[in-house]
Short mmCIF file of C-alpha atoms in Angstrom, two decimals:
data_model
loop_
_atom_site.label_atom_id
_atom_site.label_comp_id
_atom_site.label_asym_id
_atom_site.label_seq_id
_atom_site.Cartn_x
_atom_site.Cartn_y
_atom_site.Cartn_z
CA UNK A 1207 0.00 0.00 0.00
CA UNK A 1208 1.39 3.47 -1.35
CA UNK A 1209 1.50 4.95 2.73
CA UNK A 1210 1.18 8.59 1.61
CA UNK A 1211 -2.61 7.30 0.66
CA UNK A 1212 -3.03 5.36 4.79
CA UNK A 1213 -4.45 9.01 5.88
CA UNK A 1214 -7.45 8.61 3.68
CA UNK A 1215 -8.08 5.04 3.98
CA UNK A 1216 -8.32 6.39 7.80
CA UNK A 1217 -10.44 8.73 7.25
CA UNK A 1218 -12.69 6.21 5.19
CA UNK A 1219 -12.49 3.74 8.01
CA UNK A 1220 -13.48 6.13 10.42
CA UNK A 1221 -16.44 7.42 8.37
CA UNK A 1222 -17.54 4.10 7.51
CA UNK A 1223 -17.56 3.11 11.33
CA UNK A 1224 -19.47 5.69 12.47
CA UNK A 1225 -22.32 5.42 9.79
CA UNK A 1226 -22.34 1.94 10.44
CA UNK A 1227 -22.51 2.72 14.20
CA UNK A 1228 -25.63 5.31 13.61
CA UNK A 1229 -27.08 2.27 11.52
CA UNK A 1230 -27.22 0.18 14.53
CA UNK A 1231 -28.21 3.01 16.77
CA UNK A 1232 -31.15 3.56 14.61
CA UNK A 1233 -31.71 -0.31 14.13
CA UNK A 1234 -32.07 -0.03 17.86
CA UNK A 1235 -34.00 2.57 18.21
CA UNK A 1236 -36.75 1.79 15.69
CA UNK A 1237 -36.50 -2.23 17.77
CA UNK A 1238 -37.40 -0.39 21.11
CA UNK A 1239 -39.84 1.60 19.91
CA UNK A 1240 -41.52 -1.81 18.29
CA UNK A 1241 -40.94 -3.19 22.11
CA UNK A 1242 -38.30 -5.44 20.90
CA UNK A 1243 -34.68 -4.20 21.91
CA UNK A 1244 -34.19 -7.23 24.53
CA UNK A 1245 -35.78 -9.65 22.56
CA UNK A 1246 -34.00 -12.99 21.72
CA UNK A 1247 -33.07 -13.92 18.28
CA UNK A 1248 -34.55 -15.96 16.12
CA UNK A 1249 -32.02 -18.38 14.30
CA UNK A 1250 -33.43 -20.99 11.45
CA UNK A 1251 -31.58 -24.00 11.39
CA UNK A 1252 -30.70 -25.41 7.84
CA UNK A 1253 -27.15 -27.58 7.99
CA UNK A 1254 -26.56 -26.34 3.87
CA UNK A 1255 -27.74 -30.38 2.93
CA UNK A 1256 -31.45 -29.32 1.28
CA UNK A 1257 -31.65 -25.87 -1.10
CA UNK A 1258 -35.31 -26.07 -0.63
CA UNK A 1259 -34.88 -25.64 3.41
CA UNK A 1260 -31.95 -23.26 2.60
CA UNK A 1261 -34.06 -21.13 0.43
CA UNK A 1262 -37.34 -21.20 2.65
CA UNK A 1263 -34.82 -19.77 5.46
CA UNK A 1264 -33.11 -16.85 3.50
CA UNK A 1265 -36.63 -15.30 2.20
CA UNK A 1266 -37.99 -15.91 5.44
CA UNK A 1267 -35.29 -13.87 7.98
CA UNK A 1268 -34.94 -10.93 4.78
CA UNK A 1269 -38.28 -10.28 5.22
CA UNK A 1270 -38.46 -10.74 8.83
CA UNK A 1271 -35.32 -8.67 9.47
CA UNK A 1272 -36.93 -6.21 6.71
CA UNK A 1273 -40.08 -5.99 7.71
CA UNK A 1274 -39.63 -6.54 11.37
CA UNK A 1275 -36.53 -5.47 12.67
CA UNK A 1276 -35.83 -8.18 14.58
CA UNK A 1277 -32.42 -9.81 14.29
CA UNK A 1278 -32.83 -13.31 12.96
CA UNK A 1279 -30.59 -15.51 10.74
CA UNK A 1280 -29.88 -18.78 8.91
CA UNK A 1281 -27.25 -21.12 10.26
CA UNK A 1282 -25.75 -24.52 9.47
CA UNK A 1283 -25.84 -25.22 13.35
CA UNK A 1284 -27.54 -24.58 16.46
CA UNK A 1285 -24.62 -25.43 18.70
CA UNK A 1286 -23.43 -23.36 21.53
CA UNK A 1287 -27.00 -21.39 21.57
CA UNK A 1288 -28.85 -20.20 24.47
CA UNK A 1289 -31.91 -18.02 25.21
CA UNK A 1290 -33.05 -17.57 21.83
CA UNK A 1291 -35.53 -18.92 19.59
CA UNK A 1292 -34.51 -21.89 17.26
CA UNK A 1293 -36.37 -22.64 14.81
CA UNK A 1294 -35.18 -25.89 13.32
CA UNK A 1295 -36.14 -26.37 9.21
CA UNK A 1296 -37.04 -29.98 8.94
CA UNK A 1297 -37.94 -32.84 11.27
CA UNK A 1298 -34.46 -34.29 10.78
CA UNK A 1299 -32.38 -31.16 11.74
CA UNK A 1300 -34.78 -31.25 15.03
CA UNK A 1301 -33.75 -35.05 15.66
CA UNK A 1302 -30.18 -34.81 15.35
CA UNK A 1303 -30.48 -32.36 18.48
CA UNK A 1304 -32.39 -34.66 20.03
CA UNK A 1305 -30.81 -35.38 23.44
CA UNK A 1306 -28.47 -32.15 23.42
CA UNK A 1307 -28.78 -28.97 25.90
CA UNK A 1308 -29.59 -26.87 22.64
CA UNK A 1309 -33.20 -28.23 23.15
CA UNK A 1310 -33.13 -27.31 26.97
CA UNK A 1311 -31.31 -23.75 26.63
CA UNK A 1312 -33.61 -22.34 23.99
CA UNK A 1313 -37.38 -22.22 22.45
CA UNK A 1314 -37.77 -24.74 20.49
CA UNK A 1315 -39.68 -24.16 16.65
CA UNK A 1316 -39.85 -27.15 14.48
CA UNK A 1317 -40.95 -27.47 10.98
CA UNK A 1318 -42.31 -31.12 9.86
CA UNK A 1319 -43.58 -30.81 6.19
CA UNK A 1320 -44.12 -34.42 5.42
CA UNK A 1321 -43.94 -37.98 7.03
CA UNK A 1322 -46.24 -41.01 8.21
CA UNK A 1323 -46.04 -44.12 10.03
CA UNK A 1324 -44.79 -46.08 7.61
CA UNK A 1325 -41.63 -46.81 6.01
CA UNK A 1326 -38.69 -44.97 6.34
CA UNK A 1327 -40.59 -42.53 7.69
CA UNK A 1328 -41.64 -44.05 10.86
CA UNK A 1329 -38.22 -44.02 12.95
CA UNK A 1330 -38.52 -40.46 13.04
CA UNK A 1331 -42.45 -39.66 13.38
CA UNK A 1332 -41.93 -42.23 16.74
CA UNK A 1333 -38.94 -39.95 17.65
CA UNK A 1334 -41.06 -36.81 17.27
CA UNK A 1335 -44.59 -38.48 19.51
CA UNK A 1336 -41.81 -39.14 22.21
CA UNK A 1337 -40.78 -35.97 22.65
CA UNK A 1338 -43.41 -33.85 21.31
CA UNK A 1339 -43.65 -31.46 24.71
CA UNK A 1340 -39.95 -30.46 23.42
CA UNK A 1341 -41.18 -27.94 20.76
CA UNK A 1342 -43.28 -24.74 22.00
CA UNK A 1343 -44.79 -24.64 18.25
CA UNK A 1344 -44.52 -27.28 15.01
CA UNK A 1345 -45.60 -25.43 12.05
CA UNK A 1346 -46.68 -27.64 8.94
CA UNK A 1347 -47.48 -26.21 5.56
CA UNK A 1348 -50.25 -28.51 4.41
CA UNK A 1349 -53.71 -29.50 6.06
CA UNK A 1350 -52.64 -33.57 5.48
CA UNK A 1351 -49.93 -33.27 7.62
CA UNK A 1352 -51.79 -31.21 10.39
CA UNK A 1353 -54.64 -33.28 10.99
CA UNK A 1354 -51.53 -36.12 10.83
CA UNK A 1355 -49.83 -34.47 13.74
CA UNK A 1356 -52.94 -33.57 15.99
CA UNK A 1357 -53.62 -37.57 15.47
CA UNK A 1358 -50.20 -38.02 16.61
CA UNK A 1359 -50.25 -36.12 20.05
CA UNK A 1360 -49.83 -32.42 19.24
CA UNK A 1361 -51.84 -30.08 20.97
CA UNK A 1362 -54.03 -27.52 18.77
CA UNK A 1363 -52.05 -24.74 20.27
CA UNK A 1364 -48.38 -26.58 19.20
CA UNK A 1365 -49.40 -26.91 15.85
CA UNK A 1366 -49.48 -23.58 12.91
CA UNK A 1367 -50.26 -24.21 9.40
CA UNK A 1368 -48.68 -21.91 7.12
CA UNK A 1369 -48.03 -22.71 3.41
CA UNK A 1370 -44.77 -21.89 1.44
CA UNK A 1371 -44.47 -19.00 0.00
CA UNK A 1372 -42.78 -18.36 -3.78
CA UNK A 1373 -40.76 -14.65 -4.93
CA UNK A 1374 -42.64 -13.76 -7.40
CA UNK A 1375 -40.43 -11.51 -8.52
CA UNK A 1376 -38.33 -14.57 -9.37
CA UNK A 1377 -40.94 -16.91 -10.86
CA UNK A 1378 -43.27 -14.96 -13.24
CA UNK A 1379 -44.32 -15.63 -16.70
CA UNK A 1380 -42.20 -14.49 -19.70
CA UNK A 1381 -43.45 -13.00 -23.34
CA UNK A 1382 -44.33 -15.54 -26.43
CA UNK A 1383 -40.79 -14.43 -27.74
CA UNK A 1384 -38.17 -15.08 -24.79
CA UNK A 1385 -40.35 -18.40 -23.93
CA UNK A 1386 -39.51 -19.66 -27.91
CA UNK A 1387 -35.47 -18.27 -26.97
CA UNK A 1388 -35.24 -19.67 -23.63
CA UNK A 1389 -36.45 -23.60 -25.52
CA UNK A 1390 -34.02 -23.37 -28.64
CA UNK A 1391 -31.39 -22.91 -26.13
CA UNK A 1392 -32.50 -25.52 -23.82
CA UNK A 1393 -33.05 -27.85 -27.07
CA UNK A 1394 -36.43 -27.93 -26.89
CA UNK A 1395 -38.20 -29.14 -30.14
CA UNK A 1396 -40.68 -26.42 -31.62
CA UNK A 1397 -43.46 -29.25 -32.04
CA UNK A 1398 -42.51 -30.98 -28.85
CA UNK A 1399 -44.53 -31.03 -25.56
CA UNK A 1400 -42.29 -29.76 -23.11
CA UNK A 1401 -42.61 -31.49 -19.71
CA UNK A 1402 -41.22 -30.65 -16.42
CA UNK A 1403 -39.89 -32.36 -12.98
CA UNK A 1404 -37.75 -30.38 -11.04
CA UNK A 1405 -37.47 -32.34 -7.77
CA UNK A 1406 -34.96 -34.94 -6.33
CA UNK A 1407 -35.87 -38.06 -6.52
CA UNK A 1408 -33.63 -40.50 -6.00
CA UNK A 1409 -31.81 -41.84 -3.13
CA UNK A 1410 -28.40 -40.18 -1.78
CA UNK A 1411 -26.41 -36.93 -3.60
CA UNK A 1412 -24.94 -39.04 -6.70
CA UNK A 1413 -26.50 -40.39 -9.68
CA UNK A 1414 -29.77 -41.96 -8.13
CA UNK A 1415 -30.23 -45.06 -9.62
CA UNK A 1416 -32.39 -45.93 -6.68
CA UNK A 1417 -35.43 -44.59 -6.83
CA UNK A 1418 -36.78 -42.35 -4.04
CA UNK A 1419 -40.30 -43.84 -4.35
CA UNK A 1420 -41.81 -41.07 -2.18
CA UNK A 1421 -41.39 -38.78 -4.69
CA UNK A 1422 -43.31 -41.06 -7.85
CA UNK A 1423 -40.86 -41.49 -10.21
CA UNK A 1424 -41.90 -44.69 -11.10
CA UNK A 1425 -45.22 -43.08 -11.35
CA UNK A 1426 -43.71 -40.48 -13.35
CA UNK A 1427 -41.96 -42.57 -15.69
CA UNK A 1428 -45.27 -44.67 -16.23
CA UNK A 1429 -47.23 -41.82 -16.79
CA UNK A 1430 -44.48 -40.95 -19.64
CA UNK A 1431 -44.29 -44.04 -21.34
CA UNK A 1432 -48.40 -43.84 -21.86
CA UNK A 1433 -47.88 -40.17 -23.44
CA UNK A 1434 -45.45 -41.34 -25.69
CA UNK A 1435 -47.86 -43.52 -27.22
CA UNK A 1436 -49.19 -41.06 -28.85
CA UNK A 1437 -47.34 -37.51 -28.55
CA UNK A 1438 -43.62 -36.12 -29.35
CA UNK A 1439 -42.56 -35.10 -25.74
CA UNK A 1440 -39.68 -33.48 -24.38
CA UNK A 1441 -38.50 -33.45 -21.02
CA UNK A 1442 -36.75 -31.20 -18.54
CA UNK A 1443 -35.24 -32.33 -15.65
CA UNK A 1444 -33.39 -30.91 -12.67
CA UNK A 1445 -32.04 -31.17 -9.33
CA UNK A 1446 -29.28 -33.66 -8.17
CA UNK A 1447 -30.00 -37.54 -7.90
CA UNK A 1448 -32.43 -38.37 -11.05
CA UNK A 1449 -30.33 -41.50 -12.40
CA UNK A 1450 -33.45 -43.63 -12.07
CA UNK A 1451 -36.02 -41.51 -14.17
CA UNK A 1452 -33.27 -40.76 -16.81
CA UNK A 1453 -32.92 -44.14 -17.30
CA UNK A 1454 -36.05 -44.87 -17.78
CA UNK A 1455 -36.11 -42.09 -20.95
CA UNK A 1456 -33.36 -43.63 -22.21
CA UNK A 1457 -35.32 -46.72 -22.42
CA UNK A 1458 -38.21 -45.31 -23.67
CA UNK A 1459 -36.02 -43.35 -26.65
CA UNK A 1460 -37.80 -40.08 -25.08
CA UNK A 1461 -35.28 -36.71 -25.39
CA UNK A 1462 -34.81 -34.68 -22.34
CA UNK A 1463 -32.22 -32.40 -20.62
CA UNK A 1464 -31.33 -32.55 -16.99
CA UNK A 1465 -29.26 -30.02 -15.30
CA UNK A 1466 -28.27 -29.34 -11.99
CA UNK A 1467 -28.17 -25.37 -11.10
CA UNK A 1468 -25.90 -24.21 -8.28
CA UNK A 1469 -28.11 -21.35 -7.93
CA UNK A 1470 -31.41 -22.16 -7.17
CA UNK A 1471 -33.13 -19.03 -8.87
CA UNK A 1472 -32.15 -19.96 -11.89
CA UNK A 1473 -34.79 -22.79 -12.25
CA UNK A 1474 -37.33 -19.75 -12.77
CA UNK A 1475 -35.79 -20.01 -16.53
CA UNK A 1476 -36.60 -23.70 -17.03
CA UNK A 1477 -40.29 -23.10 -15.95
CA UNK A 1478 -40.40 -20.86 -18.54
CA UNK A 1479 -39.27 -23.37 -21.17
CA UNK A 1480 -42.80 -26.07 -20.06
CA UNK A 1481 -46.38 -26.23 -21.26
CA UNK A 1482 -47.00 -28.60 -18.38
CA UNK A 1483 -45.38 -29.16 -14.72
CA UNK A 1484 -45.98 -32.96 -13.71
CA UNK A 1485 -45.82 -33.65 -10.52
CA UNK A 1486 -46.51 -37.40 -9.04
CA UNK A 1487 -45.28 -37.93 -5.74
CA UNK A 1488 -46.84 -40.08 -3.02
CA UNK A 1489 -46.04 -37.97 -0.18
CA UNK A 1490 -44.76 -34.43 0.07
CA UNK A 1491 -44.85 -31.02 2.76
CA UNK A 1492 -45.02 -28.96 -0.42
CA UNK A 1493 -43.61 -28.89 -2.68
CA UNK A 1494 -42.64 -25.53 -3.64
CA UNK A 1495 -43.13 -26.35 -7.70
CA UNK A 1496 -46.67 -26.05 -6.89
CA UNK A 1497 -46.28 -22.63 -5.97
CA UNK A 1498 -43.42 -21.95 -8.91
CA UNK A 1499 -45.03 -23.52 -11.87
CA UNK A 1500 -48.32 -21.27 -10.71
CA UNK A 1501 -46.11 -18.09 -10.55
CA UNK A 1502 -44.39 -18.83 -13.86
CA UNK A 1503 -47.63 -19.17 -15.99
CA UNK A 1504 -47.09 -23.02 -16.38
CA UNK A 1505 -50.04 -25.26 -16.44
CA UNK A 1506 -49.69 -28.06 -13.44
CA UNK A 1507 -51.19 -31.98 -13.16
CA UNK A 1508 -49.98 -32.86 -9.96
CA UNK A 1509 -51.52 -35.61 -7.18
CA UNK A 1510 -53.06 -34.80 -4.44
CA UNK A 1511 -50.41 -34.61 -1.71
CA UNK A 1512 -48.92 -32.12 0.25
CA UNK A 1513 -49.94 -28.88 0.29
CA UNK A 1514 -51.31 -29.59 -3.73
CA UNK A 1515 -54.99 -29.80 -2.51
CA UNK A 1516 -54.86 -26.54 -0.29
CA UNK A 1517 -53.48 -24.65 -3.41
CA UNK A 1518 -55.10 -25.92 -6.15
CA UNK A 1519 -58.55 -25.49 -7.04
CA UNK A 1520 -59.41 -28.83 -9.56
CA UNK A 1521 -60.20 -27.97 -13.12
CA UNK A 1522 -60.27 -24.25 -11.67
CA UNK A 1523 -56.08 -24.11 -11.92
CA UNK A 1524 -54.42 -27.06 -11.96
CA UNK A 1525 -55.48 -30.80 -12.45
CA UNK A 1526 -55.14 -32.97 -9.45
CA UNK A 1527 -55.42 -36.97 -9.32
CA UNK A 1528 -55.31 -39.66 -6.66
CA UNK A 1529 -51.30 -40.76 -5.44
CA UNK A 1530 -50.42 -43.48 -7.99
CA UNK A 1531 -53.01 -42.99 -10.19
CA UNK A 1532 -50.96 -43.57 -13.57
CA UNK A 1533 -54.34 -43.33 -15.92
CA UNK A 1534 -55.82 -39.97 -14.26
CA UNK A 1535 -52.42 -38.47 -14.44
CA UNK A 1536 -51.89 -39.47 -18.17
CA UNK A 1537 -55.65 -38.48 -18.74
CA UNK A 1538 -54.97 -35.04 -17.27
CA UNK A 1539 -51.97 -34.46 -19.44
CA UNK A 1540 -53.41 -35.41 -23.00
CA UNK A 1541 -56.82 -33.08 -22.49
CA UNK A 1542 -54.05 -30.39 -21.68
CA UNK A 1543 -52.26 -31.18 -24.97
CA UNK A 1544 -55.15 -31.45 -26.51
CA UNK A 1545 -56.75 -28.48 -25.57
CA UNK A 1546 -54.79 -25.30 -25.55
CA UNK A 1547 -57.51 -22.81 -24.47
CA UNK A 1548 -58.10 -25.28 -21.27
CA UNK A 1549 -54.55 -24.73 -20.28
CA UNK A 1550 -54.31 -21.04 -20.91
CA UNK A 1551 -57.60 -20.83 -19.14
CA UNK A 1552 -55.35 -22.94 -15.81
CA UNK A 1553 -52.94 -20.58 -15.89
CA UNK A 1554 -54.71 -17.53 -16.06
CA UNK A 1555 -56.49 -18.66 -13.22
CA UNK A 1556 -53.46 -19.68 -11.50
CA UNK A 1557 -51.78 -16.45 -11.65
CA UNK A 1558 -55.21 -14.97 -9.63
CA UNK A 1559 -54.26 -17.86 -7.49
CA UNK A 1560 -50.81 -17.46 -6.48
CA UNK A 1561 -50.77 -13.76 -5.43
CA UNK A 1562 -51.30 -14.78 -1.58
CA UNK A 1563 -48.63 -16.70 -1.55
CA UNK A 1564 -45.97 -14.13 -2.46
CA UNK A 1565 -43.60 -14.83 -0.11
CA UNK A 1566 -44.16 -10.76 1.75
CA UNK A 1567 -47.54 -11.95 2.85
CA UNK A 1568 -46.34 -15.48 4.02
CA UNK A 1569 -43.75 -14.01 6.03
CA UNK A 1570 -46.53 -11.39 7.71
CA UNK A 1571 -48.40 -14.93 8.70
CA UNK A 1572 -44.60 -16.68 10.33
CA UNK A 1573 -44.55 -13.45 12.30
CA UNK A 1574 -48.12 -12.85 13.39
CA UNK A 1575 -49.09 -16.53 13.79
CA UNK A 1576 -46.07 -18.21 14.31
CA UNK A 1577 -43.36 -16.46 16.11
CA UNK A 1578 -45.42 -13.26 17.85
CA UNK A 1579 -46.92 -15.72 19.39
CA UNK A 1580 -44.12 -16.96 20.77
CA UNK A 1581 -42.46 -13.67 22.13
CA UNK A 1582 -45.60 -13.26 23.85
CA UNK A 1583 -45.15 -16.27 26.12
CA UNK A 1584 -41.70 -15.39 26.26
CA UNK A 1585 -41.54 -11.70 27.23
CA UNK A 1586 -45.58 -10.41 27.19
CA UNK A 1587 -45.03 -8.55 24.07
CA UNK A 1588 -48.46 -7.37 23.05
CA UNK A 1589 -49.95 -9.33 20.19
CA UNK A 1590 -50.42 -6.72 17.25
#
């Protein structure tokens, strides 16, 4: 460094300080105004292993710090914590804390978005009725998996149901002309049906050769093969682990691109590229492509799981079937190819539909119905 320039980069530092000083003093202020200058913070625990978890907990503490200004943030690990709120992003996270003094030092939030008694789900529902008077509140984000958890043991003041939320900033629709731009660079035929599945679904972080039969892709690959019979499709594919279902397109001679984003955001651009978002798991807590193939103008057949049936309005803006069933799904697809005006009428619809879920009103419910709450019991904030 040139040391006749050190005064300045002083002077910079100092100035720099001292806004970033006022900042805080007016941060601080504007908290103890609100009645919150002693509260604890909130921290959302996502250990960087699911980008869905990861996303829901960077939109969620922006708008909360934003909107709020309360101090919260997202971090790989609640170790070492004490006297704040922890808010833990998936059953698993919760479990892995199980027997530590985290869960005795803090209040306890969990988020369970899917699971059963059955399978390999059962381990860890039995974990969770065991020690369900460790969490003050477990928020779901679909009505299957409330009523699921009120069976289980849950009181009706434990449990808060509050869908995802989508930026729909982010996911939107795009004109006639960058859709036709975004497919020729994707590859995408011009007298192809373009077909989406975004979501994991096979077993571990490699190729997924083993399918993840929670997620359908045997039903997905089934409902395929029946399309094929009679129209050209193309499919899109991303997210890690889908070994199993591109097999099965290799088999079946049916083209498709998969691609695995390191930026989540930029699957907004691949929605753009569908005329139809197929989704046909047998369980889910969401999932969020519900909520992003609404927002990007994309016509959706989905089953009725997760939080599918809360959202979507049959025939009104979207096409729902029963889990597993192949012929409904296939059904719902070909009267979409068939019939263009039905599917523009969907997604009109759907883009009424989706407005409420913007992710600035879902974070307005987490605070007012999820974590005010909370600070109430904790410090008798007023509920406003």
């Amino acid at each position: 460094m040139n040391m006749r320039f050190l005064p300045r980069y002083r002077s910079l530092n100092i100035v720099n300080n001292r806004l970033k000083n006022a900042h805080l003093t007016m941060l601080y202020l504007v908290r103890k105004r609100l009645g919150m200058a002693h509260l604890p913070k909130l921290h959302y625990v996502s250990p960087n292993a699911n980008w869905v978890t990861d996303e829901i907990g960077n939109s969620l503490v922006t708008e909360i710090t934003r909107q709020y200004h309360w101090s919260a943030n997202v971090t790989s690990t609640a170790d070492w914590l004490a006297g704040q709120i922890v808010h833990y992003s998936e059953l698993g996270v919760f479990l892995n804390y199980l027997t530590t003094s985290t869960n005795r030092h803090n209040t306890i939030i969990i988020t369970v978005f899917h699971g059963n008694r059955e399978g390999n789900f059962k381990k860890n529902v039995d974990l969770l009725i065991n020690h369900m008077h460790i969490p003050t509140r477990i928020l779901t984000a679909c009505h299957i998996m409330k009523k699921r958890l009120l069976h289980w043991g849950a009181t009706p003041e434990q449990v808060v149901l509050i869908p995802l939320g989508v930026d729909l900033s982010i996911f939107k629709p795009v004109s006639a002309e960058k859709r036709l731009e975004i497919r020729h660079k994707i590859g995408v035929p011009d007298d192809a049906f373009c077909i989406g599945s975004f979501q994991k679904d096979g077993s571990g972080w490699e190729q997924g050769l083993t399918p993840k039969l929670v997620k359908g892709p045997d039903i997905f690959l089934k409902v395929i093969e029946r399309l094929h019979k009679t129209y050209k499709l193309f499919i899109i594919l991303t997210a890690p682990a889908r070994g199993y279902v591109k097999q099965g397109l290799e088999k079946l001679g049916i083209p498709y691109k998969h691609v695995i984003l390191t930026d989540y955001h930029r699957v907004a651009n691949y929605y753009n590229a569908l005329d139809v978002y197929l989704m046909t798991s047998r369980e889910e807590g969401g999932p969020k492509s519900v909520l992003e193939s609404l927002a990007s103008g994309i016509s959706l057949v989905s089953t009725r799981v997760g939080l599918a049936p809360d959202v979507i309005h049959h025939e009104f803006d979207g096409l729902l079937a029963d889990s597993e069933d192949v012929n409904t799904l296939a059904e719902h697809v070909a009267y979409l190819i068939e019939n263009q005006d039905i599917r523009q009428k969907l997604i009109k619809h759907g883009l009424e539909t989706i407005q409420v879920y913007d992710w600035k009103h879902i974070v307005a419910r987490y605070y007012h119905e999820l974590y005010l709450p909370v600070l109430h019991d904790l410090t008798a904030l007023p509920i406003s």
